Tab-separated table of C-alpha atoms in Angstrom:
chain	number	residue	atom	x	y	z
A	128	LYS	CA	0.041	-0.083	-0.038
A	129	GLN	CA	1.251	3.553	-1.152
A	130	GLU	CA	1.945	5.778	1.719
A	131	VAL	CA	3.023	9.302	1.024
A	132	THR	CA	4.865	11.717	3.454
A	133	GLN	CA	5.496	15.407	3.145
A	134	ILE	CA	7.832	17.224	5.325
A	135	PRO	CA	7.822	19.890	6.648
A	136	ALA	CA	3.971	20.015	7.755
A	137	ALA	CA	3.981	23.792	7.861
A	138	LEU	CA	6.474	26.359	6.976
A	139	SER	CA	6.458	30.203	7.376
A	140	VAL	CA	8.903	32.342	5.699
A	141	PRO	CA	9.804	36.084	4.624
A	142	GLU	CA	9.101	37.004	1.167
A	143	GLY	CA	11.792	36.276	-1.239
A	144	GLU	CA	13.249	33.048	0.256
A	145	ASN	CA	13.787	30.102	-1.938
A	146	LEU	CA	12.109	26.924	-0.457
A	147	VAL	CA	12.270	23.293	-0.530
A	148	LEU	CA	9.212	20.992	-0.055
A	149	ASN	CA	9.968	17.264	0.395
A	150	CYS	CA	7.747	14.401	-0.550
A	151	SER	CA	8.558	10.664	-0.003
A	152	PHE	CA	6.616	7.679	-1.132
A	153	THR	CA	6.914	4.059	-0.038
A	154	ASP	CA	6.178	2.285	-3.411
A	155	SER	CA	8.417	3.256	-6.050
A	156	ALA	CA	6.219	1.345	-8.937
A	157	ILE	CA	4.772	4.654	-10.161
A	158	TYR	CA	3.789	6.124	-13.453
A	159	ASN	CA	4.221	9.570	-12.464
A	160	LEU	CA	3.948	12.073	-9.685
A	161	GLN	CA	2.072	15.427	-9.609
A	162	TRP	CA	2.473	18.342	-7.469
A	163	PHE	CA	-0.626	20.494	-6.625
A	164	ARG	CA	-1.493	23.590	-4.507
A	165	GLN	CA	-4.673	24.156	-2.736
A	166	ASP	CA	-6.057	27.150	-1.420
A	167	PRO	CA	-8.369	27.115	1.708
A	168	GLY	CA	-11.638	25.653	0.855
A	169	LYS	CA	-10.832	25.393	-2.842
A	170	GLY	CA	-10.135	22.696	-5.320
A	171	LEU	CA	-6.459	21.599	-6.165
A	172	THR	CA	-4.476	23.452	-9.066
A	173	SER	CA	-1.984	21.272	-10.721
A	174	LEU	CA	1.405	22.743	-10.749
A	175	LEU	CA	3.834	19.947	-12.117
A	176	LEU	CA	3.706	16.544	-13.443
A	177	ILE	CA	6.817	14.418	-13.569
A	178	GLN	CA	6.763	11.103	-15.533
A	179	SER	CA	8.455	8.227	-14.007
A	180	SER	CA	11.168	8.294	-16.597
A	181	GLN	CA	11.992	12.051	-16.001
A	182	ARG	CA	14.303	13.406	-13.347
A	183	GLU	CA	13.238	16.940	-13.323
A	184	GLN	CA	10.454	19.315	-14.402
A	185	THR	CA	10.103	23.226	-14.359
A	186	SER	CA	7.479	25.740	-14.576
A	187	GLY	CA	8.360	29.389	-13.989
A	188	ARG	CA	9.731	29.612	-10.333
A	189	LEU	CA	8.793	25.970	-9.618
A	190	ASN	CA	11.196	23.127	-10.167
A	191	ALA	CA	10.298	19.491	-9.163
A	192	SER	CA	12.688	16.540	-9.009
A	193	LEU	CA	12.015	13.019	-8.787
A	194	ASP	CA	14.195	9.987	-7.565
A	195	LYS	CA	11.939	7.167	-8.105
A	196	SER	CA	14.165	4.651	-6.697
A	197	SER	CA	14.700	6.295	-3.487
A	198	GLY	CA	10.847	7.109	-3.210
A	199	ARG	CA	11.519	10.919	-3.167
A	200	SER	CA	10.383	14.074	-4.819
A	201	THR	CA	11.194	17.644	-4.095
A	202	LEU	CA	9.634	20.858	-4.980
A	203	TYR	CA	11.725	23.951	-5.271
A	204	ILE	CA	10.123	27.340	-5.059
A	205	ALA	CA	12.304	30.250	-6.093
A	206	ALA	CA	11.920	33.776	-4.853
A	207	SER	CA	8.816	32.999	-2.961
A	208	GLN	CA	5.857	35.556	-3.113
A	209	PRO	CA	2.884	36.128	-0.508
A	210	GLY	CA	0.710	34.666	-3.464
A	211	ASP	CA	2.501	31.262	-3.208
A	212	SER	CA	0.846	30.955	0.421
A	213	ALA	CA	-1.213	27.814	0.174
A	214	THR	CA	-0.913	24.149	1.021
A	215	TYR	CA	1.257	21.940	-1.143
A	216	LEU	CA	0.449	18.220	-2.164
A	217	CYS	CA	2.308	15.601	-3.718
A	218	ALA	CA	0.536	12.677	-5.355
A	219	PRO	CA	2.207	9.642	-7.018
A	220	VAL	CA	0.159	7.515	-9.390
A	221	GLY	CA	0.623	3.871	-8.684
A	222	GLN	CA	1.198	1.441	-11.650
A	223	SER	CA	-1.100	-1.165	-10.146
A	224	SER	CA	-3.898	1.303	-8.802
A	225	TYR	CA	-4.017	4.004	-11.408
A	226	LYS	CA	-4.899	6.623	-8.746
A	227	LEU	CA	-3.433	9.648	-7.025
A	228	ILE	CA	-2.293	8.912	-3.407
A	229	PHE	CA	-1.863	11.973	-1.632
A	230	GLY	CA	0.278	13.365	1.102
A	231	SER	CA	-0.898	15.430	3.898
A	232	GLY	CA	0.679	18.471	2.343
A	233	THR	CA	2.790	21.270	3.339
A	234	ARG	CA	1.104	24.453	4.624
A	235	LEU	CA	3.028	27.261	3.322
A	236	LEU	CA	2.710	31.017	4.400
A	237	VAL	CA	5.070	33.656	2.800
A	238	ARG	CA	5.073	36.801	4.902
A	239	PRO	CA	5.152	40.144	3.288
B	67	GLU	CA	-11.371	25.377	-22.723
B	68	ALA	CA	-13.421	24.754	-19.722
B	69	GLY	CA	-11.954	22.882	-16.658
B	70	VAL	CA	-13.540	20.216	-14.663
B	71	THR	CA	-16.713	21.512	-13.404
B	72	GLN	CA	-18.542	20.352	-10.263
B	73	SER	CA	-22.127	21.195	-9.085
B	74	PRO	CA	-23.543	22.048	-6.607
B	75	THR	CA	-20.867	24.235	-4.927
B	76	HIS	CA	-22.575	23.733	-1.440
B	77	LEU	CA	-25.136	21.242	-0.383
B	78	ILE	CA	-26.825	20.992	2.940
B	79	LYS	CA	-28.626	17.743	3.857
B	80	THR	CA	-30.234	16.042	6.889
B	81	ARG	CA	-28.900	12.896	8.392
B	82	GLY	CA	-30.414	9.977	6.669
B	83	GLN	CA	-31.078	11.829	3.246
B	84	GLN	CA	-29.436	11.024	0.077
B	85	ALA	CA	-26.974	13.388	-1.650
B	86	THR	CA	-25.961	13.704	-5.393
B	87	LEU	CA	-22.891	15.378	-6.600
B	88	ARG	CA	-22.318	15.892	-10.183
B	89	CYS	CA	-18.852	16.352	-12.193
B	90	SER	CA	-18.277	17.386	-15.728
B	91	PRO	CA	-14.810	16.491	-17.143
B	92	ILE	CA	-12.675	18.397	-19.375
B	93	SER	CA	-13.671	17.723	-22.955
B	94	GLY	CA	-11.564	14.740	-24.246
B	95	HIS	CA	-10.883	13.198	-20.775
B	96	THR	CA	-12.343	9.815	-20.222
B	97	SER	CA	-11.189	9.090	-16.602
B	98	VAL	CA	-12.983	10.584	-13.661
B	99	TYR	CA	-11.963	10.461	-9.998
B	100	TRP	CA	-13.783	11.213	-6.886
B	101	TYR	CA	-12.072	12.316	-3.637
B	102	GLN	CA	-13.131	13.177	-0.185
B	103	GLN	CA	-11.411	15.729	1.966
B	104	ALA	CA	-12.908	15.933	5.441
B	105	LEU	CA	-11.998	18.844	7.552
B	106	GLY	CA	-8.387	18.518	8.937
B	107	LEU	CA	-8.027	15.212	6.976
B	108	GLY	CA	-6.192	14.454	3.947
B	109	LEU	CA	-7.740	13.543	0.436
B	110	GLN	CA	-9.139	10.074	0.575
B	111	PHE	CA	-9.792	8.308	-2.793
B	112	LEU	CA	-13.266	7.362	-3.351
B	113	LEU	CA	-14.066	6.088	-6.829
B	114	TRP	CA	-12.575	6.034	-10.458
B	115	TYR	CA	-14.454	5.695	-13.570
B	116	ASP	CA	-13.145	5.213	-17.146
B	117	GLU	CA	-14.794	4.641	-20.209
B	118	GLY	CA	-18.223	4.230	-18.430
B	119	GLU	CA	-16.924	1.538	-16.031
B	120	GLU	CA	-15.934	1.630	-12.285
B	121	ARG	CA	-12.422	0.602	-12.333
B	122	ASN	CA	-11.224	1.233	-8.669
B	123	ARG	CA	-13.021	2.033	-5.333
B	124	GLY	CA	-11.552	3.398	-2.040
B	125	ASN	CA	-12.338	1.997	1.375
B	126	PHE	CA	-15.458	3.591	1.641
B	127	PRO	CA	-19.079	1.946	2.599
B	128	PRO	CA	-21.243	0.766	-0.301
B	129	ARG	CA	-23.562	3.659	0.457
B	130	PHE	CA	-21.050	5.527	-1.504
B	131	SER	CA	-21.668	4.890	-5.106
B	132	GLY	CA	-21.591	6.501	-8.512
B	133	ARG	CA	-21.764	6.198	-12.329
B	134	GLN	CA	-20.437	7.631	-15.406
B	135	PHE	CA	-22.446	8.745	-18.293
B	136	PRO	CA	-21.832	8.056	-22.058
B	137	ASN	CA	-20.653	11.815	-22.140
B	138	TYR	CA	-18.030	10.820	-19.449
B	139	SER	CA	-19.798	12.985	-16.905
B	140	SER	CA	-20.201	11.554	-13.592
B	141	GLU	CA	-22.452	11.414	-10.373
B	142	LEU	CA	-21.587	10.633	-6.833
B	143	ASN	CA	-24.344	9.408	-4.759
B	144	VAL	CA	-24.240	9.136	-1.055
B	145	ASN	CA	-27.152	7.409	0.559
B	146	ALA	CA	-28.161	7.238	4.421
B	147	LEU	CA	-26.166	10.433	4.917
B	148	GLU	CA	-24.178	10.509	8.209
B	149	LEU	CA	-22.732	13.400	10.114
B	150	GLU	CA	-19.054	12.396	9.192
B	151	ASP	CA	-19.731	12.441	5.479
B	152	SER	CA	-19.614	16.345	5.911
B	153	ALA	CA	-16.596	17.087	3.748
B	154	LEU	CA	-15.245	18.768	0.453
B	155	TYR	CA	-15.825	16.363	-2.470
B	156	LEU	CA	-13.560	16.814	-5.131
B	157	CYS	CA	-13.751	15.607	-8.765
B	158	ALA	CA	-11.000	15.224	-11.143
B	159	SER	CA	-10.423	14.196	-14.720
B	160	SER	CA	-7.609	12.972	-17.002
B	161	VAL	CA	-7.146	11.427	-20.396
B	162	GLY	CA	-6.610	7.656	-20.119
B	163	GLN	CA	-5.500	5.665	-17.246
B	164	GLY	CA	-3.476	7.594	-14.605
B	165	TYR	CA	-0.224	8.430	-16.490
B	166	THR	CA	-1.302	11.766	-17.628
B	167	GLU	CA	-2.075	14.910	-15.866
B	168	ALA	CA	-5.172	15.070	-13.563
B	169	PHE	CA	-7.061	18.327	-13.224
B	170	PHE	CA	-9.531	18.903	-10.274
B	171	GLY	CA	-12.738	20.959	-10.123
B	172	GLN	CA	-13.524	23.282	-7.375
B	173	GLY	CA	-15.374	20.830	-5.370
B	174	THR	CA	-18.802	20.339	-3.688
B	175	ARG	CA	-19.069	21.248	0.009
B	176	LEU	CA	-21.380	18.787	1.588
B	177	THR	CA	-22.615	19.600	5.042
B	178	VAL	CA	-24.886	17.021	7.055
B	179	VAL	CA	-26.908	18.329	9.816
């Protein structure tokens, strides 16, 4: 059974800092891994999708890496802004289940 | 292009009643996933439909059920509502089976009183 852990659970930083959010998963048999953000009470917004054959994916100030063999993914946020404040979720898709399994998220607050 | 749309946005029901939640996927997407997010808890997988068939089911009682229509839209039904069913219900769609990007709707907030 896939288990996903995200560290840290919460993070408060001043604007402008570069951030690292960590995601680990127990079953490396995945098709891909997605990173999402969720604003309070809202749905999820897809940030990045990394296929299992990829090591890295970039979109603007966001960069996600994947080390499938060790069951780890990292989301880097460069030059953080108050608008980045949200909960960030990672979700690998299992090869046997085809479903996204979510971690409990990292709650990020970027202070002006 | 329209994203994933869910209706209604909010739903208030009494314990014991039935609730029906609806989801329209992005055009061209054949897979629809349902997730439950109870307050303070993580996203729990409920159901996955693809090409009109139920493909996978999470660890929820049978009173949670659904279907997918020929146009790939989907319905989630919750029978005999209990207070602990109060949650944000999220629908996602993707092209094919799980190895493509999934997109989520804004959710239906179900409150059971």
